mmCIF file of N, CA and C in Angstrom:
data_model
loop_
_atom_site.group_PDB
_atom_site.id
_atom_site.type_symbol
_atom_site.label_atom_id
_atom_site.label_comp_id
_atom_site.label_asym_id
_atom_site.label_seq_id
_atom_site.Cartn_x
_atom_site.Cartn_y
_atom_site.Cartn_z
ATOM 1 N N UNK A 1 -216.267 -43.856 -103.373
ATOM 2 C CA UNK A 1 -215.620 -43.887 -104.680
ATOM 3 C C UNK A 1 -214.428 -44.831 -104.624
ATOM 4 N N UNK A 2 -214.332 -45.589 -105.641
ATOM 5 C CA UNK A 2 -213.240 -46.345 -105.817
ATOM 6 C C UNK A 2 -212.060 -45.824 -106.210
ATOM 7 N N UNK A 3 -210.745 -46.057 -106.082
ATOM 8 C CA UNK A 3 -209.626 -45.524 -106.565
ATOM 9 C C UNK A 3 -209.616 -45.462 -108.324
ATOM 10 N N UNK A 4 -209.891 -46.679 -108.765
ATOM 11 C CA UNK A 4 -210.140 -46.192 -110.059
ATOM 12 C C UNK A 4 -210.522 -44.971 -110.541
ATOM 13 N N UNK A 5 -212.131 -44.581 -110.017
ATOM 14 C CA UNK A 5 -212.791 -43.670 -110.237
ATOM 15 C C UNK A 5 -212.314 -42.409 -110.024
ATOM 16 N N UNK A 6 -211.457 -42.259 -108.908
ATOM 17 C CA UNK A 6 -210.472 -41.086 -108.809
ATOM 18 C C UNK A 6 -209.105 -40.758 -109.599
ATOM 19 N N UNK A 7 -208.923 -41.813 -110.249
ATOM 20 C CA UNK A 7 -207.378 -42.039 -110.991
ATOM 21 C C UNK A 7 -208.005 -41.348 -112.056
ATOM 22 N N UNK A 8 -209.721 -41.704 -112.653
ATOM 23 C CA UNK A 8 -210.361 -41.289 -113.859
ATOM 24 C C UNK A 8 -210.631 -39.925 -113.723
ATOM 25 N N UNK A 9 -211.448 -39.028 -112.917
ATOM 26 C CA UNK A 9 -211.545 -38.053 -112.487
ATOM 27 C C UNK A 9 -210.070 -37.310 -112.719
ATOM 28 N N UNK A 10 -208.959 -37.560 -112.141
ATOM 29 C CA UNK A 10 -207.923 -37.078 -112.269
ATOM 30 C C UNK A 10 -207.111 -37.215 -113.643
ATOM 31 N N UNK A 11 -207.015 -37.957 -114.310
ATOM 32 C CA UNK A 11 -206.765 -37.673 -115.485
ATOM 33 C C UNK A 11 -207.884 -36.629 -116.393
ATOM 34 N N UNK A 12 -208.781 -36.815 -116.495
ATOM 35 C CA UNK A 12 -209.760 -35.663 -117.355
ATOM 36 C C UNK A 12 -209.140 -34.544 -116.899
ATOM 37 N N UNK A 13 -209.386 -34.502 -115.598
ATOM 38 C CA UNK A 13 -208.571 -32.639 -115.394
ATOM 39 C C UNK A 13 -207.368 -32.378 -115.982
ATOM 40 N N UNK A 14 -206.597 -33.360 -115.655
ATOM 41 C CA UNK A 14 -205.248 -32.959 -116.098
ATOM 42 C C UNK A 14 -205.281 -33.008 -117.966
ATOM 43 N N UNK A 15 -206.220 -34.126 -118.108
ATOM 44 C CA UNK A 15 -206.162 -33.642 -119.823
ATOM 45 C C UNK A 15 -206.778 -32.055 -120.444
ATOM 46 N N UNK A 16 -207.729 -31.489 -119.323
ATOM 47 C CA UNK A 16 -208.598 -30.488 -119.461
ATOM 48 C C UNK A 16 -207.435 -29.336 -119.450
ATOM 49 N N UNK A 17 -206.577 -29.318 -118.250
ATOM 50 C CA UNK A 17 -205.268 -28.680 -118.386
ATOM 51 C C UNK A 17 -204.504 -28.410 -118.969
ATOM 52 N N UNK A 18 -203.833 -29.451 -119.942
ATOM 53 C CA UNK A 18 -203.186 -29.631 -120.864
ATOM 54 C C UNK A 18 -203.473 -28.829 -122.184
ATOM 55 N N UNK A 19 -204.974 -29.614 -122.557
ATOM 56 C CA UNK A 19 -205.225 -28.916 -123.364
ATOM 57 C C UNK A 19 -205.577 -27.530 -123.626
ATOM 58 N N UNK A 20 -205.988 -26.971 -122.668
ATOM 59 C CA UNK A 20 -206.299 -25.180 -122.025
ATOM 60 C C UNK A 20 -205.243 -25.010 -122.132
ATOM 61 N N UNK A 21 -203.452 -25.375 -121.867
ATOM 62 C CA UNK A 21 -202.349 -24.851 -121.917
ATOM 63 C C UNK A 21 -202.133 -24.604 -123.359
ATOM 64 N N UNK A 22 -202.666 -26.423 -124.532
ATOM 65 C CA UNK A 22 -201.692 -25.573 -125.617
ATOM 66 C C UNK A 22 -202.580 -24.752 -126.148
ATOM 67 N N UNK A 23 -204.172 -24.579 -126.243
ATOM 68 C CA UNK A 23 -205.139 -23.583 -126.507
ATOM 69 C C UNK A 23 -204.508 -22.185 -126.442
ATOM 70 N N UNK A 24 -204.156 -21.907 -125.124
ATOM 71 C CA UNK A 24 -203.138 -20.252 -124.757
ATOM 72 C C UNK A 24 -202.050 -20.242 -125.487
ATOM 73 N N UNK A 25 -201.109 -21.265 -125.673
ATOM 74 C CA UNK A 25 -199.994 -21.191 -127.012
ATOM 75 C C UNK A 25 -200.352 -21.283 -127.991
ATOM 76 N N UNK A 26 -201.087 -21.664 -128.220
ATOM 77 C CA UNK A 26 -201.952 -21.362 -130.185
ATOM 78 C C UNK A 26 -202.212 -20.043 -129.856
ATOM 79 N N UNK A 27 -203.272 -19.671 -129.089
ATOM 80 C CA UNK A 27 -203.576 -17.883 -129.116
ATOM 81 C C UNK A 27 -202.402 -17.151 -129.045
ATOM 82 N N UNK A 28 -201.078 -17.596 -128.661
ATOM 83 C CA UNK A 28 -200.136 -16.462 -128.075
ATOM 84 C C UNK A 28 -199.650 -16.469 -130.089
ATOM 85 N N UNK A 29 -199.385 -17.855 -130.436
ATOM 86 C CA UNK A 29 -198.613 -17.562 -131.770
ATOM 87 C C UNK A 29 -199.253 -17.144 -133.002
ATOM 88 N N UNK A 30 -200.902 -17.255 -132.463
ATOM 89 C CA UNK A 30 -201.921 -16.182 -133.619
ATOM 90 C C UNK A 30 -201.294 -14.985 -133.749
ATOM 91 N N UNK A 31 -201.191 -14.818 -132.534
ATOM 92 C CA UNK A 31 -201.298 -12.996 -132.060
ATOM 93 C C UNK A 31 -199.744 -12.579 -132.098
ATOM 94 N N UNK A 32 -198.926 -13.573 -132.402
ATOM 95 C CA UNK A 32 -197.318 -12.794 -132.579
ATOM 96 C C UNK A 32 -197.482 -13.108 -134.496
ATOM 97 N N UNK A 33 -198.086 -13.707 -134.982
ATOM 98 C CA UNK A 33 -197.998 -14.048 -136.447
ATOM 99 C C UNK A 33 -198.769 -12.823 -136.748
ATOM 100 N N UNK A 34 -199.975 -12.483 -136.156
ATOM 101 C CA UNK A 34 -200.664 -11.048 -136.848
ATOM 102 C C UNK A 34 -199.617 -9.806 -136.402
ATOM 103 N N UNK A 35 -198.659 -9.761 -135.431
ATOM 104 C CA UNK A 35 -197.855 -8.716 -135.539
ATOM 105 C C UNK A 35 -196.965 -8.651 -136.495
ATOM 106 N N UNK A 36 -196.395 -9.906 -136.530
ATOM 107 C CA UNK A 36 -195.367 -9.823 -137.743
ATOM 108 C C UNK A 36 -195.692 -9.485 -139.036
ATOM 109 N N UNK A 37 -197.483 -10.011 -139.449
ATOM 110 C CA UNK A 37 -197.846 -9.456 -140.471
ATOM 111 C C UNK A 37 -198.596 -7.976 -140.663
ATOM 112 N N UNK A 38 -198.859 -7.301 -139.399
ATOM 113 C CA UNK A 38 -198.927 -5.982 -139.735
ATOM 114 C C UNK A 38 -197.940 -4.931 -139.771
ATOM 115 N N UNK A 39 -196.674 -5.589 -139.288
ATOM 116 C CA UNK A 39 -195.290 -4.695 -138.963
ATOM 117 C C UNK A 39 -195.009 -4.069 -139.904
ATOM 118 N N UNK A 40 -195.293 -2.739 -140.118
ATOM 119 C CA UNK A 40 -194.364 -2.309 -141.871
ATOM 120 C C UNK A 40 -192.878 -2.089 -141.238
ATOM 121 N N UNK A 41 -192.407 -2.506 -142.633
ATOM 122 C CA UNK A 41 -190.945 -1.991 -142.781
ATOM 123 C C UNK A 41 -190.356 -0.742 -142.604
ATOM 124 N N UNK A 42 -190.540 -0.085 -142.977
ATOM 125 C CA UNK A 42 -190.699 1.573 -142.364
ATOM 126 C C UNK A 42 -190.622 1.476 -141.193
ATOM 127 N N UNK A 43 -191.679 1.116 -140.425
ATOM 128 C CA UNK A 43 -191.458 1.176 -138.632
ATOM 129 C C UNK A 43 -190.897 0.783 -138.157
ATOM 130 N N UNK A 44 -190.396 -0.565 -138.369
ATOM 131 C CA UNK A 44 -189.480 -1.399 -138.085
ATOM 132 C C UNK A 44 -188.344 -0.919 -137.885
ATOM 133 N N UNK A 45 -187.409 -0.187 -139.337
ATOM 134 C CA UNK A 45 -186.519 -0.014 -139.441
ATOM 135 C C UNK A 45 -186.240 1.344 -138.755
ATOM 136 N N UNK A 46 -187.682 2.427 -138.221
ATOM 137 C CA UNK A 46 -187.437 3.343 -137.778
ATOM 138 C C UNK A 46 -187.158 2.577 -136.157
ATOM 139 N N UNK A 47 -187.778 2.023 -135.481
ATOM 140 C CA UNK A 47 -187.300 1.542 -134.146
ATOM 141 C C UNK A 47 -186.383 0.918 -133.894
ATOM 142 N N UNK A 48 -185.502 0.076 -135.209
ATOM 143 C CA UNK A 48 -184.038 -0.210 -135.164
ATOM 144 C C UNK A 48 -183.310 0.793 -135.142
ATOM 145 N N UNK A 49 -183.470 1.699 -136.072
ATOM 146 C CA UNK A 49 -182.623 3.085 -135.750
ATOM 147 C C UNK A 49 -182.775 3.869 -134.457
ATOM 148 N N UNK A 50 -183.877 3.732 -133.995
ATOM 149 C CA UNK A 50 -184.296 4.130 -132.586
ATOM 150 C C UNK A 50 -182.821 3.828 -131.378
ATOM 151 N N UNK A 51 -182.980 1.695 -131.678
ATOM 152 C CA UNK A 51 -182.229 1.230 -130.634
ATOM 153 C C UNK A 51 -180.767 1.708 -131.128
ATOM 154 N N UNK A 52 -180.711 2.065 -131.856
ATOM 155 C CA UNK A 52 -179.108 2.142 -132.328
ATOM 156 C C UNK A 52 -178.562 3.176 -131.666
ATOM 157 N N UNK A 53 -179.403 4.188 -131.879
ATOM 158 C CA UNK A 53 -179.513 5.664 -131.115
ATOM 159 C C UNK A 53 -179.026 5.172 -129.906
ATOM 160 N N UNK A 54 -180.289 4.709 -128.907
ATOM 161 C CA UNK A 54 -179.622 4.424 -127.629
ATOM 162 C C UNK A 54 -178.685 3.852 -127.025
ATOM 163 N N UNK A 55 -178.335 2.787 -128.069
ATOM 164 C CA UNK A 55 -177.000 2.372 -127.834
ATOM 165 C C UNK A 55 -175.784 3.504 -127.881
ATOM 166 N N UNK A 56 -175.915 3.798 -128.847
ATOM 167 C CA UNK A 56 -174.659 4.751 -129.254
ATOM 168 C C UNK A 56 -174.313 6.035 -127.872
ATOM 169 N N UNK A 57 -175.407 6.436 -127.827
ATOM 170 C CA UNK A 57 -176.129 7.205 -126.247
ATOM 171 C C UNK A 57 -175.196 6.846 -125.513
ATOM 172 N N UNK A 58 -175.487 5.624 -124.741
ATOM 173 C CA UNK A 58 -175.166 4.619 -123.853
ATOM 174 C C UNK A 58 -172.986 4.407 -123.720
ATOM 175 N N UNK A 59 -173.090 4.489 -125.047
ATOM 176 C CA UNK A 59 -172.002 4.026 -125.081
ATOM 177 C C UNK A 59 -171.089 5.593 -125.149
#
């Protein structure tokens, strides 16, 4: 094999890489956008009151 041919080889992977990386950051910000849109307010505000609790606890 010529060096070329390995410089070529080696870039595809690394583009194959790349792109598999931002693939997993698109899936991660699907999946934090469907939390934010199933979050009710109600719960929310009950697990803020939650942390407040423990703070106050704490303190």
């Amino acid at each position: 094999m010529k060096k070329e041919d390995i410089l070529i080889i080696l870039a595809i992977f690394m583009l194959g890489a790349v792109l598999n990386a931002n693939a997993y950051k698109v899936d991660l910000n699907e999946k934090k956008i469907e939390y934010y849109k199933n979050l009710d307010y109600n719960l929310w505000k009950d697990k803020q009151e939650k942390q407040i609790k423990k703070i106050q606890i704490k303190i």
